[in-house]
Coordinates of C-alpha atoms in Angstrom, one line a residue:
X1 CA 111.0 -155.2 -98.3
X2 CA 109.4 -152.7 -100.4
X3 CA 111.0 -149.2 -102.1
X4 CA 109.3 -145.9 -101.7
X5 CA 109.2 -145.2 -105.2
X6 CA 107.9 -148.9 -106.1
X7 CA 104.9 -149.3 -103.6
X8 CA 102.8 -151.4 -105.6
X9 CA 103.2 -152.8 -109.2
X10 CA 100.7 -151.6 -111.7
X11 CA 98.8 -154.5 -111.2
X12 CA 98.8 -156.6 -107.8
X13 CA 99.8 -155.7 -104.4
X14 CA 103.2 -154.6 -103.2
X15 CA 106.4 -156.0 -104.0
X16 CA 108.4 -158.3 -101.6
X17 CA 112.0 -158.8 -101.8
X18 CA 113.8 -161.7 -100.4
X19 CA 117.3 -162.6 -100.0
X20 CA 117.0 -166.2 -101.7
X21 CA 115.3 -168.0 -103.9
X22 CA 112.0 -169.8 -102.3
X23 CA 112.1 -173.5 -102.5
X24 CA 109.8 -174.9 -105.2
X25 CA 110.5 -171.7 -107.4
X26 CA 113.6 -172.9 -109.3
X27 CA 111.8 -173.7 -112.6
X28 CA 110.6 -170.4 -112.6
X29 CA 113.6 -168.3 -111.7
X30 CA 115.4 -170.6 -114.5
X31 CA 112.5 -169.5 -116.7
X32 CA 113.4 -165.8 -116.0
X33 CA 117.2 -165.9 -116.2
X34 CA 117.0 -168.3 -119.3
X35 CA 114.6 -165.4 -121.0
X36 CA 117.1 -162.6 -120.2
X37 CA 120.4 -164.0 -120.9
X38 CA 119.3 -166.9 -123.2
X39 CA 120.8 -165.1 -126.0
X40 CA 124.4 -165.1 -124.4
X41 CA 124.2 -168.5 -122.6
X42 CA 122.6 -170.5 -125.3
X43 CA 125.6 -171.6 -127.1
X44 CA 126.9 -172.9 -123.9
X45 CA 123.5 -174.6 -122.8
X46 CA 120.9 -175.1 -125.7
X47 CA 118.8 -176.4 -126.3
X48 CA 116.6 -174.0 -124.1
X49 CA 114.2 -177.1 -122.3
X50 CA 117.8 -178.8 -121.3
X51 CA 119.2 -175.3 -120.4
X52 CA 116.2 -174.1 -118.3
X53 CA 116.3 -178.1 -116.4
X54 CA 120.1 -177.4 -115.9
X55 CA 120.1 -173.9 -114.5
X56 CA 116.9 -174.9 -112.3
X57 CA 118.9 -178.1 -110.8
X58 CA 122.0 -176.3 -109.6
X59 CA 120.7 -173.1 -108.5
X60 CA 122.3 -171.5 -105.1
X61 CA 119.3 -170.5 -103.4
X62 CA 121.2 -168.2 -101.0
X63 CA 123.0 -166.5 -103.9
X64 CA 119.8 -165.0 -105.4
X65 CA 117.4 -162.1 -104.4
X66 CA 113.9 -162.6 -105.4
X67 CA 111.3 -160.4 -106.0
X68 CA 107.5 -161.5 -105.7
X69 CA 104.2 -160.4 -106.5
X70 CA 101.2 -161.9 -105.1
X71 CA 103.2 -164.9 -104.2
X72 CA 104.9 -165.2 -107.7
X73 CA 108.5 -164.3 -108.7
X74 CA 108.7 -161.7 -110.9
X75 CA 112.4 -160.9 -110.6
X76 CA 115.6 -161.9 -109.5
X77 CA 118.8 -160.7 -109.0
X78 CA 121.9 -163.4 -108.7
X79 CA 125.2 -162.6 -107.5
X80 CA 128.5 -164.1 -106.7
X81 CA 130.3 -164.3 -103.5
X82 CA 132.9 -166.5 -101.4
X83 CA 133.3 -168.7 -104.2
X84 CA 129.4 -169.2 -105.3
X85 CA 127.0 -167.9 -107.9
X86 CA 123.3 -168.3 -108.2
X87 CA 123.8 -170.3 -110.8
X88 CA 125.9 -173.7 -110.0
X89 CA 127.0 -176.6 -111.8
X90 CA 130.6 -177.7 -112.6
X91 CA 132.2 -179.7 -115.4
X92 CA 131.4 -182.6 -114.4
X93 CA 127.5 -181.7 -113.9
X94 CA 128.2 -180.2 -117.6
X95 CA 129.7 -183.1 -119.0
X96 CA 126.8 -185.6 -117.5
X97 CA 124.0 -183.5 -118.8
X98 CA 125.3 -183.3 -122.2
X99 CA 128.0 -186.0 -122.5
X100 CA 131.7 -185.6 -123.3
X101 CA 131.5 -184.9 -127.2
X102 CA 128.9 -181.8 -126.7
X103 CA 130.0 -181.1 -123.3
X104 CA 133.5 -180.1 -123.6
X105 CA 132.9 -177.5 -125.7
X106 CA 130.4 -176.1 -123.5
X107 CA 132.9 -175.7 -121.0
X108 CA 135.2 -173.8 -122.7
X109 CA 132.3 -171.3 -123.4
X110 CA 131.4 -171.2 -120.3
X111 CA 134.9 -170.1 -118.8
X112 CA 134.9 -167.3 -121.3
X113 CA 131.6 -166.1 -119.0
X114 CA 133.4 -166.7 -115.6
X115 CA 134.5 -164.1 -113.6
X116 CA 136.2 -164.1 -110.2
X117 CA 135.5 -161.2 -107.5
X118 CA 138.6 -159.4 -106.1
X119 CA 138.8 -159.0 -102.3
X120 CA 135.6 -157.0 -100.7
X121 CA 133.9 -157.2 -104.3
X122 CA 130.6 -158.5 -105.0
X123 CA 130.0 -159.6 -108.7
X124 CA 126.4 -159.4 -109.9
X125 CA 125.6 -162.2 -112.6
X126 CA 122.3 -159.8 -113.6
X127 CA 119.1 -159.3 -113.1
X128 CA 116.0 -160.7 -114.6
X129 CA 112.6 -159.2 -114.5
X130 CA 109.2 -160.8 -116.1
X131 CA 108.4 -159.2 -119.4
X132 CA 105.0 -158.4 -118.1
X133 CA 106.4 -156.4 -114.8
X134 CA 109.1 -154.7 -116.5
X135 CA 109.2 -150.6 -116.2
X136 CA 107.6 -150.5 -113.1
X137 CA 110.9 -150.3 -110.9
X138 CA 111.4 -154.1 -110.0
X139 CA 114.8 -154.0 -111.0
X140 CA 115.9 -150.8 -109.3
X141 CA 114.7 -152.5 -106.0
X142 CA 116.5 -155.5 -106.7
X143 CA 119.8 -153.4 -107.3
X144 CA 119.2 -151.6 -104.2
X145 CA 118.8 -154.7 -102.3
X146 CA 122.1 -156.0 -103.8
X147 CA 124.1 -152.8 -102.6
X148 CA 122.5 -153.2 -98.7
X149 CA 123.5 -157.2 -98.6
X150 CA 127.3 -156.2 -100.3
X151 CA 127.2 -153.4 -97.1
X152 CA 126.1 -156.0 -94.6
X153 CA 128.7 -158.4 -96.1
X154 CA 131.1 -156.0 -95.8
X155 CA 132.1 -155.6 -99.6
X156 CA 133.5 -152.2 -100.6
X157 CA 131.5 -152.4 -104.2
X158 CA 129.5 -154.1 -106.5
X159 CA 130.8 -155.5 -109.9
X160 CA 129.1 -156.3 -112.6
X161 CA 129.6 -157.1 -116.5
X162 CA 127.1 -155.5 -119.3
X163 CA 127.3 -156.9 -123.0
X164 CA 126.9 -154.4 -125.6
X165 CA 123.6 -155.3 -127.2
X166 CA 122.2 -154.8 -124.0
X167 CA 121.7 -150.9 -123.5
X168 CA 118.4 -150.7 -121.2
X169 CA 120.3 -152.8 -118.5
X170 CA 123.4 -150.3 -119.2
X171 CA 121.3 -147.5 -118.6
X172 CA 119.5 -148.9 -115.2
X173 CA 122.4 -149.8 -113.8
X174 CA 124.0 -146.0 -114.3
X175 CA 120.5 -144.6 -113.3
X176 CA 121.5 -146.8 -110.1
X177 CA 125.3 -145.5 -109.5
X178 CA 126.9 -147.5 -111.5
X179 CA 130.1 -146.4 -113.3
X180 CA 131.7 -148.1 -116.6
X181 CA 135.6 -148.2 -116.2
X182 CA 136.6 -150.5 -119.2
X183 CA 135.5 -152.0 -122.0
X184 CA 136.7 -155.3 -123.7
X185 CA 136.1 -155.5 -127.5
X186 CA 135.2 -159.3 -128.4
X187 CA 134.5 -159.6 -132.2
X188 CA 135.5 -163.1 -132.3
X189 CA 132.3 -163.8 -130.0
X190 CA 129.7 -161.7 -132.2
X191 CA 128.9 -164.6 -134.7
X192 CA 128.9 -167.2 -131.6
X193 CA 127.4 -165.9 -129.0
X194 CA 125.6 -162.7 -129.9
X195 CA 127.7 -159.8 -128.3
X196 CA 131.1 -158.0 -129.7
X197 CA 131.9 -155.9 -126.3
X198 CA 131.7 -156.4 -122.5
X199 CA 131.8 -153.2 -120.2
X200 CA 132.7 -153.5 -116.6
X201 CA 131.1 -151.0 -114.3
X202 CA 131.3 -150.3 -110.5
X203 CA 129.2 -149.0 -107.8
X204 CA 131.2 -148.5 -104.3
X205 CA 128.7 -149.6 -101.4
X206 CA 129.1 -146.7 -98.9
X207 CA 129.6 -143.1 -99.1
X208 CA 133.0 -143.4 -98.1
X209 CA 133.9 -146.0 -100.3
X210 CA 132.7 -143.2 -103.2
X211 CA 135.1 -140.8 -101.6
X212 CA 137.6 -143.1 -102.0
X213 CA 136.8 -144.5 -105.6
X214 CA 137.7 -140.7 -106.7

């Protein structure tokens, strides 16, 4: 699917949006995800080569929306629904990859980033767009598809969390109808994970949901 305002990227043909991660593109998606979120995930999953391999190996293909340009994945949006998110891998997988001594502290850090959806809620894991294709509407395409998917799944709102050092992402979310509801100050994470506040944002899915939210 393409959005009317996006049509074509500056270079290449029309952008195609798929409600799954294409088989064979796991490494590419992991690369995009790490480029976007490596600063936040680094303390838990570094070194980068190991982290990207871990993400690629444990992707849940049906919990991601991919944007493709000329057959190449140039953007991805992950979401959590029904107890599964785009990025998988449980405690056993972390320990198998990093070992018990290094793996246990990493599990603690990962637990700080975990979120559980409420009833009738879809939680976004974030949007990652290739640096070469930013500013061309791909993030907006992915956001609109996330909301459409949430509606199809009977969800009433979409939730996401954005860190204080990513104002560009927050501005994108606000342009697409997300409203900040609370900010949790986490100064103890500034040195460890590079951010000191997390803002929770919501977007009602339908017009009726928006009226009720008011």
